[in-house]
CSV table of C-alpha atoms in Angstrom, one decimal:
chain,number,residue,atom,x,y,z
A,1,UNK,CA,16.2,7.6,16.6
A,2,UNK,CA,17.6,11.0,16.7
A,3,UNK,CA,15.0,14.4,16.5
A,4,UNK,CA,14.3,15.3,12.6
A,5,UNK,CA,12.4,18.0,10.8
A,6,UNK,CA,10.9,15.4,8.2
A,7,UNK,CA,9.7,12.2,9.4
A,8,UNK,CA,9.4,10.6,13.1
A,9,UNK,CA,12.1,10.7,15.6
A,10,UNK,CA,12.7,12.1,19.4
A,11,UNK,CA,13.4,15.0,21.4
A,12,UNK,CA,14.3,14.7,25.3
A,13,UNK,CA,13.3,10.7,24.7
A,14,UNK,CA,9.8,11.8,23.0
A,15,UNK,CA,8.2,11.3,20.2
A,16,UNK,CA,8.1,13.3,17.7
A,17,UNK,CA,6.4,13.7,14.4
A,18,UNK,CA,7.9,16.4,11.6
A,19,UNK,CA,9.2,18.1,15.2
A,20,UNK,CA,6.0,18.0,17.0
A,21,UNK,CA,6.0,16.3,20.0
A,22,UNK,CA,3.3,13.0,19.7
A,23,UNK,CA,2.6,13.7,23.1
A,24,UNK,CA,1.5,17.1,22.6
A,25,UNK,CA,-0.5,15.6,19.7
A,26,UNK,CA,-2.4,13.0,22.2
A,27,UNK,CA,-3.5,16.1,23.8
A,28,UNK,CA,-5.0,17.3,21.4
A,29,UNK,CA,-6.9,14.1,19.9
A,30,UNK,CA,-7.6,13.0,23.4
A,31,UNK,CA,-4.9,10.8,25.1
A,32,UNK,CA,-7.5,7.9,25.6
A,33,UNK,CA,-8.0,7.8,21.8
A,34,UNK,CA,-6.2,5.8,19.2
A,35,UNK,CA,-5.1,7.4,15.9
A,36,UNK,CA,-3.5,6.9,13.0
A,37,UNK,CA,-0.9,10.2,12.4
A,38,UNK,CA,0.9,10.6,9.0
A,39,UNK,CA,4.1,13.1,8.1
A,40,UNK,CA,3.2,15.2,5.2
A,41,UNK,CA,6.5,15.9,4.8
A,42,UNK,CA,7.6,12.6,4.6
A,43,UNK,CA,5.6,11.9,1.8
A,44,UNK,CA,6.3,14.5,0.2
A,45,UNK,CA,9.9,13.7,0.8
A,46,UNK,CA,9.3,10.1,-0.7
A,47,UNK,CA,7.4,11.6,-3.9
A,48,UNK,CA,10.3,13.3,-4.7
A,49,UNK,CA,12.9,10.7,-4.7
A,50,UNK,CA,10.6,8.4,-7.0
A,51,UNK,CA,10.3,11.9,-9.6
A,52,UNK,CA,13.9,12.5,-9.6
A,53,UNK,CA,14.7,9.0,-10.0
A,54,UNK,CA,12.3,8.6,-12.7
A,55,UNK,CA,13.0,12.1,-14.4
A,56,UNK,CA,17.2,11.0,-14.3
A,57,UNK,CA,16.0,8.5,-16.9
A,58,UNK,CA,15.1,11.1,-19.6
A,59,UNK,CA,13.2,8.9,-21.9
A,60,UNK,CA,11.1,10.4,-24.7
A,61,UNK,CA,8.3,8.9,-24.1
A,62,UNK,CA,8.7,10.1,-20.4
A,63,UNK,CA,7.9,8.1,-16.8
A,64,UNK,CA,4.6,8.1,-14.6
A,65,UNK,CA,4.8,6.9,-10.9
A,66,UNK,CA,1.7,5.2,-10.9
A,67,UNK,CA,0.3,5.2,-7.0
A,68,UNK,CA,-1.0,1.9,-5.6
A,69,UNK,CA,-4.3,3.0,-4.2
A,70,UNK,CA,-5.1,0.0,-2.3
A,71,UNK,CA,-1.7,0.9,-0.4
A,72,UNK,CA,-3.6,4.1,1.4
A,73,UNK,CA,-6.8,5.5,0.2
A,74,UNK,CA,-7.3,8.4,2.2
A,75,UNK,CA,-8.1,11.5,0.1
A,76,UNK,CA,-5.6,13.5,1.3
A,77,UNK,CA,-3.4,11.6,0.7
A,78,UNK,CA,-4.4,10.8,-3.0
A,79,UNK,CA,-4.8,14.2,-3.7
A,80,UNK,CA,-1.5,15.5,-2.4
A,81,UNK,CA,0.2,13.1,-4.2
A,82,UNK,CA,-2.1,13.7,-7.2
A,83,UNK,CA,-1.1,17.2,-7.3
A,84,UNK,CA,2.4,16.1,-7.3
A,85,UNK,CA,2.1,14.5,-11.0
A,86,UNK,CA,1.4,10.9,-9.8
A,87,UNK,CA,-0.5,8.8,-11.6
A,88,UNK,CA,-2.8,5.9,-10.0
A,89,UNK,CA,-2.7,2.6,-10.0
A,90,UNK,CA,-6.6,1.0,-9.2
A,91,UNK,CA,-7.8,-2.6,-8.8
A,92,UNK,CA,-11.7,-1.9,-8.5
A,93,UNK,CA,-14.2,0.1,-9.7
A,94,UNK,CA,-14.6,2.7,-6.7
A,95,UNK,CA,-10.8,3.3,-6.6
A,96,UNK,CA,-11.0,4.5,-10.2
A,97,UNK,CA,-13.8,6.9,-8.9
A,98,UNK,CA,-11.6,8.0,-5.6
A,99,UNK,CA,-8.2,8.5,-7.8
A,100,UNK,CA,-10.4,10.8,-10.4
A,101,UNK,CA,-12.3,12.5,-7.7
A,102,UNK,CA,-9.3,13.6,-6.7
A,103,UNK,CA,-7.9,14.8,-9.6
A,104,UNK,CA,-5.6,12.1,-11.0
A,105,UNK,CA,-5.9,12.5,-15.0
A,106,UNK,CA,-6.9,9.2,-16.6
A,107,UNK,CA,-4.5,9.0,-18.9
A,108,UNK,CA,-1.9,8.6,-15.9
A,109,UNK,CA,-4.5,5.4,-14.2
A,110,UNK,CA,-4.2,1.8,-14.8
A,111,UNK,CA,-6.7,-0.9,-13.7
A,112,UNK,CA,-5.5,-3.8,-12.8
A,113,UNK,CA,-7.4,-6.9,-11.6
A,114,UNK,CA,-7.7,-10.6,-11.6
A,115,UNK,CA,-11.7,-10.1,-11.9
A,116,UNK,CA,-13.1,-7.2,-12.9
A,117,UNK,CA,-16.8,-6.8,-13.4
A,118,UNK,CA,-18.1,-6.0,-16.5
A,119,UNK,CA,-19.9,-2.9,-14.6
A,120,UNK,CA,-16.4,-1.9,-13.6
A,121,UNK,CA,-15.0,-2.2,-17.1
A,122,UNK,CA,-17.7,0.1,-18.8
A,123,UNK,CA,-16.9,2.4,-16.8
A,124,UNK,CA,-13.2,2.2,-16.8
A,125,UNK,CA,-14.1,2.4,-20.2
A,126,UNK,CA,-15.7,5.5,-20.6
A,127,UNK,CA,-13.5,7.1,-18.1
A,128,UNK,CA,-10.3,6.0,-21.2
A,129,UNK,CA,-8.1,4.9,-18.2
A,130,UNK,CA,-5.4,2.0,-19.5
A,131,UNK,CA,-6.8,-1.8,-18.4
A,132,UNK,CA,-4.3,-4.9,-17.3
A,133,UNK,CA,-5.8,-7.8,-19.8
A,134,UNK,CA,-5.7,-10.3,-17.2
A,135,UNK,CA,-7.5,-13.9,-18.6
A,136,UNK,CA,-9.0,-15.2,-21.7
A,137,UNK,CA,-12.6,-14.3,-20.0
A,138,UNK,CA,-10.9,-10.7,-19.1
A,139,UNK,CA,-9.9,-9.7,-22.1
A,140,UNK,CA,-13.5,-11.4,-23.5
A,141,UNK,CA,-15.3,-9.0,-20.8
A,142,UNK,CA,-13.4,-6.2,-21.9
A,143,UNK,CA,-14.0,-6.8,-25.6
A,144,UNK,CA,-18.0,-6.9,-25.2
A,145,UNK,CA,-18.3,-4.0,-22.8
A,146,UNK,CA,-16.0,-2.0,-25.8
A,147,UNK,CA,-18.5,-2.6,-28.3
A,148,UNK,CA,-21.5,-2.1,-26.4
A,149,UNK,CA,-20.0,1.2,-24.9
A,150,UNK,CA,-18.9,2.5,-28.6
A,151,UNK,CA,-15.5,3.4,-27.1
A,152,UNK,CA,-12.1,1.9,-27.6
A,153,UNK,CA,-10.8,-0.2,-24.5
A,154,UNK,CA,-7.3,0.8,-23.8
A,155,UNK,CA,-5.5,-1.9,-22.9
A,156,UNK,CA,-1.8,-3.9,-21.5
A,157,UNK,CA,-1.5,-7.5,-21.5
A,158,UNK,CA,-0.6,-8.7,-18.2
A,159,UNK,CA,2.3,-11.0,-18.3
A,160,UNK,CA,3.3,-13.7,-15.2
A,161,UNK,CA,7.3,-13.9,-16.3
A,162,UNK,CA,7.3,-16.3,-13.5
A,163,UNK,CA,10.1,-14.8,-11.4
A,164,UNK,CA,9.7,-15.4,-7.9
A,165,UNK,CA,10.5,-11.9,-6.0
A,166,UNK,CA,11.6,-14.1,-2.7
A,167,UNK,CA,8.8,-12.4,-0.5
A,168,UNK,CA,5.9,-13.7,1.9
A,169,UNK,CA,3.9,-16.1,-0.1
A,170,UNK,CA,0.7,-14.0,0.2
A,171,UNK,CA,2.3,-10.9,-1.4
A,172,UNK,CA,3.6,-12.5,-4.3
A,173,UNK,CA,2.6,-12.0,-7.2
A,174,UNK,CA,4.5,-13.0,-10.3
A,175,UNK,CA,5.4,-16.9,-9.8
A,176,UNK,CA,3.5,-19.4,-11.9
A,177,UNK,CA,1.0,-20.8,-9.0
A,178,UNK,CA,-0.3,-16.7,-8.7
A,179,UNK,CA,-3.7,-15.8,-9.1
A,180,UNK,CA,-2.0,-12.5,-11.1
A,181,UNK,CA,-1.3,-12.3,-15.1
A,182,UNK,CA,-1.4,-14.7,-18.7
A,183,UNK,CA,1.0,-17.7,-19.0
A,184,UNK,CA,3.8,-16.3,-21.0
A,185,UNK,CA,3.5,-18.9,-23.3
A,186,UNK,CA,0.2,-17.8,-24.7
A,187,UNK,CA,0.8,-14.1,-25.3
A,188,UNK,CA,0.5,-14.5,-29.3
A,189,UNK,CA,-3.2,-16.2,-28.4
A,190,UNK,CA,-4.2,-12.9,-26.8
A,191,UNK,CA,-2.4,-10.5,-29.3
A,192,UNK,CA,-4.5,-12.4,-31.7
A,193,UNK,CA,-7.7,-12.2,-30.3
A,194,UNK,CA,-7.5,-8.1,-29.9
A,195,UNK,CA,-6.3,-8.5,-33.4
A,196,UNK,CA,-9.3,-10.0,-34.1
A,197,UNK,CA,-11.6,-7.4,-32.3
A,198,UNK,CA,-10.1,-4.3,-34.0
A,199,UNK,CA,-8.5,-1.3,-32.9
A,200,UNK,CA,-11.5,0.5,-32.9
A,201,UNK,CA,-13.1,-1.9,-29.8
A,202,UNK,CA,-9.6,-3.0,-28.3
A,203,UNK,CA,-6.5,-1.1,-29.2
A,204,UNK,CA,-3.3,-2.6,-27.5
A,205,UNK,CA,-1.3,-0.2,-26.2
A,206,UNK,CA,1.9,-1.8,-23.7
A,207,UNK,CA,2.3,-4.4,-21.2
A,208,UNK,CA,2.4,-5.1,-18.3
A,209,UNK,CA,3.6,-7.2,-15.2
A,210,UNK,CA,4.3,-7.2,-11.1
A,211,UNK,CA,5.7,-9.6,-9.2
A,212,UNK,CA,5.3,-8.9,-5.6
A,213,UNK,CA,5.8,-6.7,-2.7
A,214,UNK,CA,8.6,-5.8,0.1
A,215,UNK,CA,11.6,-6.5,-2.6
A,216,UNK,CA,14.7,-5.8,-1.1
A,217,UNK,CA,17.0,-6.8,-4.3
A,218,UNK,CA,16.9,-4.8,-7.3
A,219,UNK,CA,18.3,-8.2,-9.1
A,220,UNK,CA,14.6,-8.8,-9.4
A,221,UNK,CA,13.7,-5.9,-11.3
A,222,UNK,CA,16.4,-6.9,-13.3
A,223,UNK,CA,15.5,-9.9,-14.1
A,224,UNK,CA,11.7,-8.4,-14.7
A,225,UNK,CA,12.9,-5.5,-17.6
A,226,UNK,CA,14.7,-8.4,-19.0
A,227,UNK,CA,12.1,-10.4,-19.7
A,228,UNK,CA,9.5,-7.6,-20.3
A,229,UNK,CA,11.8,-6.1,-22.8
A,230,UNK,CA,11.9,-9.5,-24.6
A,231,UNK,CA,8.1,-9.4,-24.5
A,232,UNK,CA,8.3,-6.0,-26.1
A,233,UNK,CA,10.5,-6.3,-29.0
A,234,UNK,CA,8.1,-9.8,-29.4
A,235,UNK,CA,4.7,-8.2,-29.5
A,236,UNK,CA,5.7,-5.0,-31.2
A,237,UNK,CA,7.0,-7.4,-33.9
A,238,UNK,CA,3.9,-9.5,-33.9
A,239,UNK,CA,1.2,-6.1,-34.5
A,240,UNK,CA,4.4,-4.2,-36.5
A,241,UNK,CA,3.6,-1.3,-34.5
A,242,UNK,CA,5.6,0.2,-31.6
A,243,UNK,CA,3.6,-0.1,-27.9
A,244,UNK,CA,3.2,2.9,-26.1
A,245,UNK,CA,3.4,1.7,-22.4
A,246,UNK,CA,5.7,-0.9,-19.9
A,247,UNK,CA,4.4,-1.2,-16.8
A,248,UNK,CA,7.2,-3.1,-14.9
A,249,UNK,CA,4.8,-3.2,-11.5
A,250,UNK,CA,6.4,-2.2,-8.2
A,251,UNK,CA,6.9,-3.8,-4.8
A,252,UNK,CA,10.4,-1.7,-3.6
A,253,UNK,CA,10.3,-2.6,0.1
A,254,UNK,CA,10.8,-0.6,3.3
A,255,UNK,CA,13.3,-1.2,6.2
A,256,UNK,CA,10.2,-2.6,8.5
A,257,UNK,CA,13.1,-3.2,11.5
A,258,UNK,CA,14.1,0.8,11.6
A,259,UNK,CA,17.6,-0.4,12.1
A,260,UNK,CA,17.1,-2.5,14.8
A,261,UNK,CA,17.8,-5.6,12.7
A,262,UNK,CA,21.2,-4.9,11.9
A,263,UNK,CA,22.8,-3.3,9.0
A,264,UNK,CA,19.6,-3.6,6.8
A,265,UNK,CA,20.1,-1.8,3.6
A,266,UNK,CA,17.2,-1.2,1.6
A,267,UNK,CA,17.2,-0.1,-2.3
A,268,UNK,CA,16.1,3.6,-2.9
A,269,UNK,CA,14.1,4.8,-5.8
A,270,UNK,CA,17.3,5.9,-7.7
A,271,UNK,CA,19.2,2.4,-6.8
A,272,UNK,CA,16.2,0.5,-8.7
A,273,UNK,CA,16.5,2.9,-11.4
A,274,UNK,CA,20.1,3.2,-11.7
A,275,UNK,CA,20.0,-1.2,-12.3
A,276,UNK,CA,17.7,-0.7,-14.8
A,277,UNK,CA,19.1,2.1,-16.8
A,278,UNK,CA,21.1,0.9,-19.5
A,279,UNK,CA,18.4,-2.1,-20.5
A,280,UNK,CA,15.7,1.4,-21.0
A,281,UNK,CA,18.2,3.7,-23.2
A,282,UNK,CA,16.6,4.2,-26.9
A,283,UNK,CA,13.3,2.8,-25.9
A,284,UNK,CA,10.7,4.8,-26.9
A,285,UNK,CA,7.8,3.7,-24.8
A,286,UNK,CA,6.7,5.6,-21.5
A,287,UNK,CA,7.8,3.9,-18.7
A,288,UNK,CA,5.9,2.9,-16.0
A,289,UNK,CA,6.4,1.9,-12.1
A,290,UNK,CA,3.7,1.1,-9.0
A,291,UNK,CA,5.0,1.6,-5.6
A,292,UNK,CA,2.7,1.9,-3.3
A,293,UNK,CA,3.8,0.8,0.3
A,294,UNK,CA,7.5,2.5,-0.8
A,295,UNK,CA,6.1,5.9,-0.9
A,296,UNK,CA,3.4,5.9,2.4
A,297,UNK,CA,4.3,3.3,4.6
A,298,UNK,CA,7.0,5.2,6.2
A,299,UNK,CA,4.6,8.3,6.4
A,300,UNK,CA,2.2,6.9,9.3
A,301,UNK,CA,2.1,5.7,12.7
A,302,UNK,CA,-0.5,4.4,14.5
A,303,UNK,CA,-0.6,5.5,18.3
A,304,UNK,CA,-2.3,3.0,20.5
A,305,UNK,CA,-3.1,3.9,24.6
A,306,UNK,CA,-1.9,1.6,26.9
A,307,UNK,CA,-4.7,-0.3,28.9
A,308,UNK,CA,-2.6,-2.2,31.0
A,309,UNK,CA,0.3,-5.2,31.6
A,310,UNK,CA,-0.4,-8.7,32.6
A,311,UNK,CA,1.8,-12.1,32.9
A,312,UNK,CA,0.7,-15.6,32.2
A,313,UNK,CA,3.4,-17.6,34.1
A,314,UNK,CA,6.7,-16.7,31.9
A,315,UNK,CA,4.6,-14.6,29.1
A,316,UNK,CA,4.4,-10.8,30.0
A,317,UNK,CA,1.9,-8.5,27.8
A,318,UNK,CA,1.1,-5.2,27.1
A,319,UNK,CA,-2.4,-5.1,26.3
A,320,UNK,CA,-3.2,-1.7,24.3
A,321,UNK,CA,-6.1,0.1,22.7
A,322,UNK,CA,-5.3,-1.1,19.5
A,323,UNK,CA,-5.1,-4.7,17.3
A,324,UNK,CA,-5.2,-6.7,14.5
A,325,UNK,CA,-8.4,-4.5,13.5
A,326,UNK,CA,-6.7,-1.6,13.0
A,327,UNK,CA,-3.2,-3.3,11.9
A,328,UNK,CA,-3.6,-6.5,10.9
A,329,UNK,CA,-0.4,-7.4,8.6
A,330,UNK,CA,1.4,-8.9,11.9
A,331,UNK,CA,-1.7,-11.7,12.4
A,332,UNK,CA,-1.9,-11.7,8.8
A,333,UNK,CA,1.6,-12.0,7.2
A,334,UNK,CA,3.2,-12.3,10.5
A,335,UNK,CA,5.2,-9.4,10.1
A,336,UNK,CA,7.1,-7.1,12.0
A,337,UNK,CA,6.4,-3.1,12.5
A,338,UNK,CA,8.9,-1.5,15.1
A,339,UNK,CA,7.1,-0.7,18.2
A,340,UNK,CA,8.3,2.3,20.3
A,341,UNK,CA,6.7,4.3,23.6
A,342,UNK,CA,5.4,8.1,22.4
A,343,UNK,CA,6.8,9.7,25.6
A,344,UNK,CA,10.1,9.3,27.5
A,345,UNK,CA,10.9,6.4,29.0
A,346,UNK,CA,12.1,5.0,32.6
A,347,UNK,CA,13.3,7.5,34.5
A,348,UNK,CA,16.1,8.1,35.9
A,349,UNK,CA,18.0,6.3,33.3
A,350,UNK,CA,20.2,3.9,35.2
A,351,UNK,CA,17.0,2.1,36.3
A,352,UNK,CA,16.2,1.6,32.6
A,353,UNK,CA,17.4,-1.5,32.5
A,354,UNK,CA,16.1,-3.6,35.2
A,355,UNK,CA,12.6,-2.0,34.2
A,356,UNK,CA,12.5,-3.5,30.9
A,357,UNK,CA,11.1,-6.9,29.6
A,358,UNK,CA,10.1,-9.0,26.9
A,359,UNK,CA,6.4,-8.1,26.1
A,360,UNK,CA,3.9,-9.1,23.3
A,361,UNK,CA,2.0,-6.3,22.5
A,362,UNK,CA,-1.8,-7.0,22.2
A,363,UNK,CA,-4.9,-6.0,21.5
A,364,UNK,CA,-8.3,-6.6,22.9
A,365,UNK,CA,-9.9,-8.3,19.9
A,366,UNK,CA,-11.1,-12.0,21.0
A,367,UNK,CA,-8.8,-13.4,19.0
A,368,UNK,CA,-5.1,-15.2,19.9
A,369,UNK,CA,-3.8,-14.3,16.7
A,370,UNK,CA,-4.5,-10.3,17.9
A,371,UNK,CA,-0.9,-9.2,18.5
A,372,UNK,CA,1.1,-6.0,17.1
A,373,UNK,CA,3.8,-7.3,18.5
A,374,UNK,CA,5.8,-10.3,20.0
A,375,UNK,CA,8.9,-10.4,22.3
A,376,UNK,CA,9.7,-7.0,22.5
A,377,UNK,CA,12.0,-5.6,24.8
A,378,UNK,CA,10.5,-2.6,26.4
A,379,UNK,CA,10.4,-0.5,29.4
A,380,UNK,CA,7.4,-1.5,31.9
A,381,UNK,CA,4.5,1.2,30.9
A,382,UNK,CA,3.9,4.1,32.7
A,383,UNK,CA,0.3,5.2,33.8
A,384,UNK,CA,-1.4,6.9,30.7
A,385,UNK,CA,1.5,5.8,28.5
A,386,UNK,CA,1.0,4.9,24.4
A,387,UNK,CA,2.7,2.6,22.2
A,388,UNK,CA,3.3,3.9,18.5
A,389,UNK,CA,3.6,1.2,15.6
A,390,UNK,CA,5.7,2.6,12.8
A,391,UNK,CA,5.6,2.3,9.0
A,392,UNK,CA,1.5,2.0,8.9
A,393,UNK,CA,1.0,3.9,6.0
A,394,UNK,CA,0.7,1.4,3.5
A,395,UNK,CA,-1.9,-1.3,4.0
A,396,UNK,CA,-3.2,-0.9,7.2
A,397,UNK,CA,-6.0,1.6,7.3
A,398,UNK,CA,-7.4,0.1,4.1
A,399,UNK,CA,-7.1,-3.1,5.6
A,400,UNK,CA,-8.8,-2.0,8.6
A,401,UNK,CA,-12.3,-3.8,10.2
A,402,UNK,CA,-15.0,-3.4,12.3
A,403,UNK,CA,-14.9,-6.8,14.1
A,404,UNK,CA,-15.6,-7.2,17.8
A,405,UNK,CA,-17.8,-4.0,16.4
A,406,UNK,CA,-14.5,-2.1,17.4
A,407,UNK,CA,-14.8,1.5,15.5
A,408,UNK,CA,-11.8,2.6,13.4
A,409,UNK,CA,-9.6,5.6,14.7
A,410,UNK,CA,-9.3,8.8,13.4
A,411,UNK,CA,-6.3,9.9,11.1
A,412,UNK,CA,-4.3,12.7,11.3
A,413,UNK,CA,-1.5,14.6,8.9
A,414,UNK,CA,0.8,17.2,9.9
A,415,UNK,CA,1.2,20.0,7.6
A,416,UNK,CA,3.1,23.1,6.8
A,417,UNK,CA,6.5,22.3,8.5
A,418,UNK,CA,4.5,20.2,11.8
A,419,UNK,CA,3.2,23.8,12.6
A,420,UNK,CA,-0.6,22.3,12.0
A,421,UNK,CA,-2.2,19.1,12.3
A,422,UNK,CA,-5.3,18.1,10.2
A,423,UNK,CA,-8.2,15.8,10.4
A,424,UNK,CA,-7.8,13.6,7.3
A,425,UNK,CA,-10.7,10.9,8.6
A,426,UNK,CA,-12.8,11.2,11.3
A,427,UNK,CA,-13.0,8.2,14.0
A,428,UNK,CA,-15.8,6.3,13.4
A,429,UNK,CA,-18.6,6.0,16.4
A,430,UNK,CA,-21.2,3.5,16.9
A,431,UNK,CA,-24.0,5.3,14.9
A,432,UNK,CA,-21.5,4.5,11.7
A,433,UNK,CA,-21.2,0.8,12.6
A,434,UNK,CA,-25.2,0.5,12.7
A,435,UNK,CA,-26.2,2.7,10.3
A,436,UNK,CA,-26.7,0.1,7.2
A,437,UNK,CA,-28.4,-2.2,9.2
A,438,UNK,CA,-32.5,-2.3,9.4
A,439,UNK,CA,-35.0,-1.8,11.9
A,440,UNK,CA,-37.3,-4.8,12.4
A,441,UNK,CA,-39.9,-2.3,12.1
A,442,UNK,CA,-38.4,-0.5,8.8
A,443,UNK,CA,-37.7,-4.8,7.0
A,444,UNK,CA,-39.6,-4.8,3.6
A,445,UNK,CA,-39.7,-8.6,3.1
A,446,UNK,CA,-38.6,-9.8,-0.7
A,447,UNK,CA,-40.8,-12.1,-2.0
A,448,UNK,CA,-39.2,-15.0,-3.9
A,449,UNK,CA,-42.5,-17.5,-4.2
């Protein structure tokens, strides 16, 4: 990767972050300390190619970008991009308080949710944010909490179009066998029962659907307006009303390989746009989209210090300060985040090659399935060297655990051109890890007799 202003790239064979050097960063956090360190002007870069991509569209009823929270939750994040005119996209109860405590208007939220509590709904409720009708018993749980609140729930119909979005199993979300939206056959059974509850308890105001994550094709989306649109002309036939709302979901991927992988062209913002435009002209309706891992993922890496290296027979490892606690898509989806060193590497140069070999990089978690990394060709670590896994913005801090009691690292954002760096989170220590737990002295025994 070549040195850049915006993003990650390198500088005499460094690291670099927005132009700082990572190394010099290490120094700073402590060089025996893994981090997570996100580009602010990477994000912001990514914000605005989703804005002018949606703003190219010029439809009446205008476009939100509605943030995946469950992508990255960090309130920095949320409200940088918050301030930016995104909307937020919440699937529990405390994300709708962390999007709104950090500004997000709630007329620019959606709540979606297989299983929403009927605490969560009241207050979704009372907060007037837009709620994804997910079940029979959803939609039930959303019509009682309405009339016991005295407010009108807002609400989409999730549909499952049944389009498979040819992604990881786990991470789809629109096929027939998903946990995720109403049969498609049954949408005049739900249009009728918040008929039957009354706009003044359930008004219905779009729809809604999603049908995955990491799409590379914008075929997909394609296919999704398609149908949606179908859905739309159906329902706003069936209430003789025009719907104010189609959410069409998200799930534009990221090039995960960095180039290494070939020519790997990924869709941008505009490209899933520009396949959709025609099919959108003369609607009226605001239009809606989720990405989540498209706008952050790119934004973070997380720097792990080198412990050591180790062989068994043929197998050669680099064991790092960092694992499937802190990242755990590769043991969970098996996938793949490039792995590079922060500082130079083997020097001089022409011994480069005859230094490198095939490594899995590992973690000390107690676990086989703790790898960041398998078979990766890499230079033999020097002495106080780190490894940096890129593209963990999206799902891998929220993802993160305390097992083997490990603590989760600090995160960090440059700012203002790379000239500062800024504590987003602060590393965890061992007081945090043992601080809900009870003395034996402190145990007020329940009676249940």
């Amino acid at each position: 990767m070549a040195s850049c202003s915006v993003g990650f790239g390198r500088l005499d064979g460094g690291l670099t972050c927005d132009g700082v050097s990572v190394e010099a960063i290490r120094d700073k956090i402590g060089r025996d300390s893994p981090f997570f360190l996100y580009s602010q002007s990477q994000l912001d870069a990514n914000v605005l190619a989703y804005h002018s991509a949606l703003d190219s569209l010029s439809m009446p009823g205008g476009a939100i970008i509605g943030y995946s929270i469950k992508a990255n939750n960090n309130l920095s994040v949320l409200r940088r991009l918050g301030s930016q005119g995104t909307g937020a996209v919440v699937v529990s109860g405390n994300e709708l308080r962390t999007a709104r405590l950090c500004g997000i208007p709630s007329d620019k939220i959606v709540y979606n949710g297989n299983g929403k509590t009927k605490a969560e709904i009241t207050f979704a409720v009372s907060e007037g944010v837009l709620l994804s009708v997910d079940s029979q018993f959803d939609l039930a749980n959303i019509t009682a909490c309405a009339k016991a609140s005295g407010a009108a729930a807002r609400v989409m119909i999730r549909i499952n179009p049944d389009i498979d979005p040819k992604v990881h199993p786990y991470i789809s979300t629109g096929i027939m066998s998903s946990k995720f939206g109403i049969e498609k056959n049954l949408v005049d059974e739900y249009i009728s029962a918040i008929q039957a509850a009354g706009p003044d308890v359930v008004s219905l105001e779009g729809l809604h659907c999603h049908l995955g994550s990491t799409i590379s094709d914008t075929k997909i989306f394609q296919d999704a307006t398609d149908a949606m649109l179908r859905y739309v002309d159906h329902v706003e036939a069936a209430v003789g009303a025009p719907l104010k709302v189609l959410d069409i979901g998200g799930g534009l991927g990221i090039d995960y390989y960095r180039g290494t992988k070939g020519d790997v062209s990924m869709p941008t913002p505009m490209d899933l746009i520009d396949s959709i435009r025609s099919k959108l002209q003369g609607r009226q309706f605001t239009f809606m989209l989720e990405p989540g891992r498209s706008l952050v993922a790119n934004t973070g890496i997380f720097v792990a210090p080198v412990t050591g290296t180790k062989s068994n027979g043929a197998k050669h490892f680099v064991v790092v300060d960092g694992s499937m606690t802190e990242v755990i898509r590769p043991s969970l989806y098996d996938a793949y985040h490039h792995i590079e060193y922060t500082a130079a590497g083997v020097e001089p140069a022409a011994e480069a090659e005859e230094e490198k070999k095939v490594f899995d990089v590992v973690g000390p978690v107690c676990e086989s399935a703790d790898f960041l990394g398998k078979d990766r060709l890499l230079a033999v670590p020097h002495t106080g060297q780190a490894v940096a896994v890129f593209d963990v913005g999206a799902y891998c801090y929220t993802m993160a655990s305390n097992y083997n009691m490990r603590v989760r690292p600090g995160e960090y954002m440059t700012s203002a051109g790379g000239s500062q760096l800024c504590t987003i989170r602060k590393p965890e220590e061992f007081s945090d890890l043992i601080r809900m737990c009870i003395a034996a002295d402190e145990i007020d025994p329940i009676n249940i007799a």
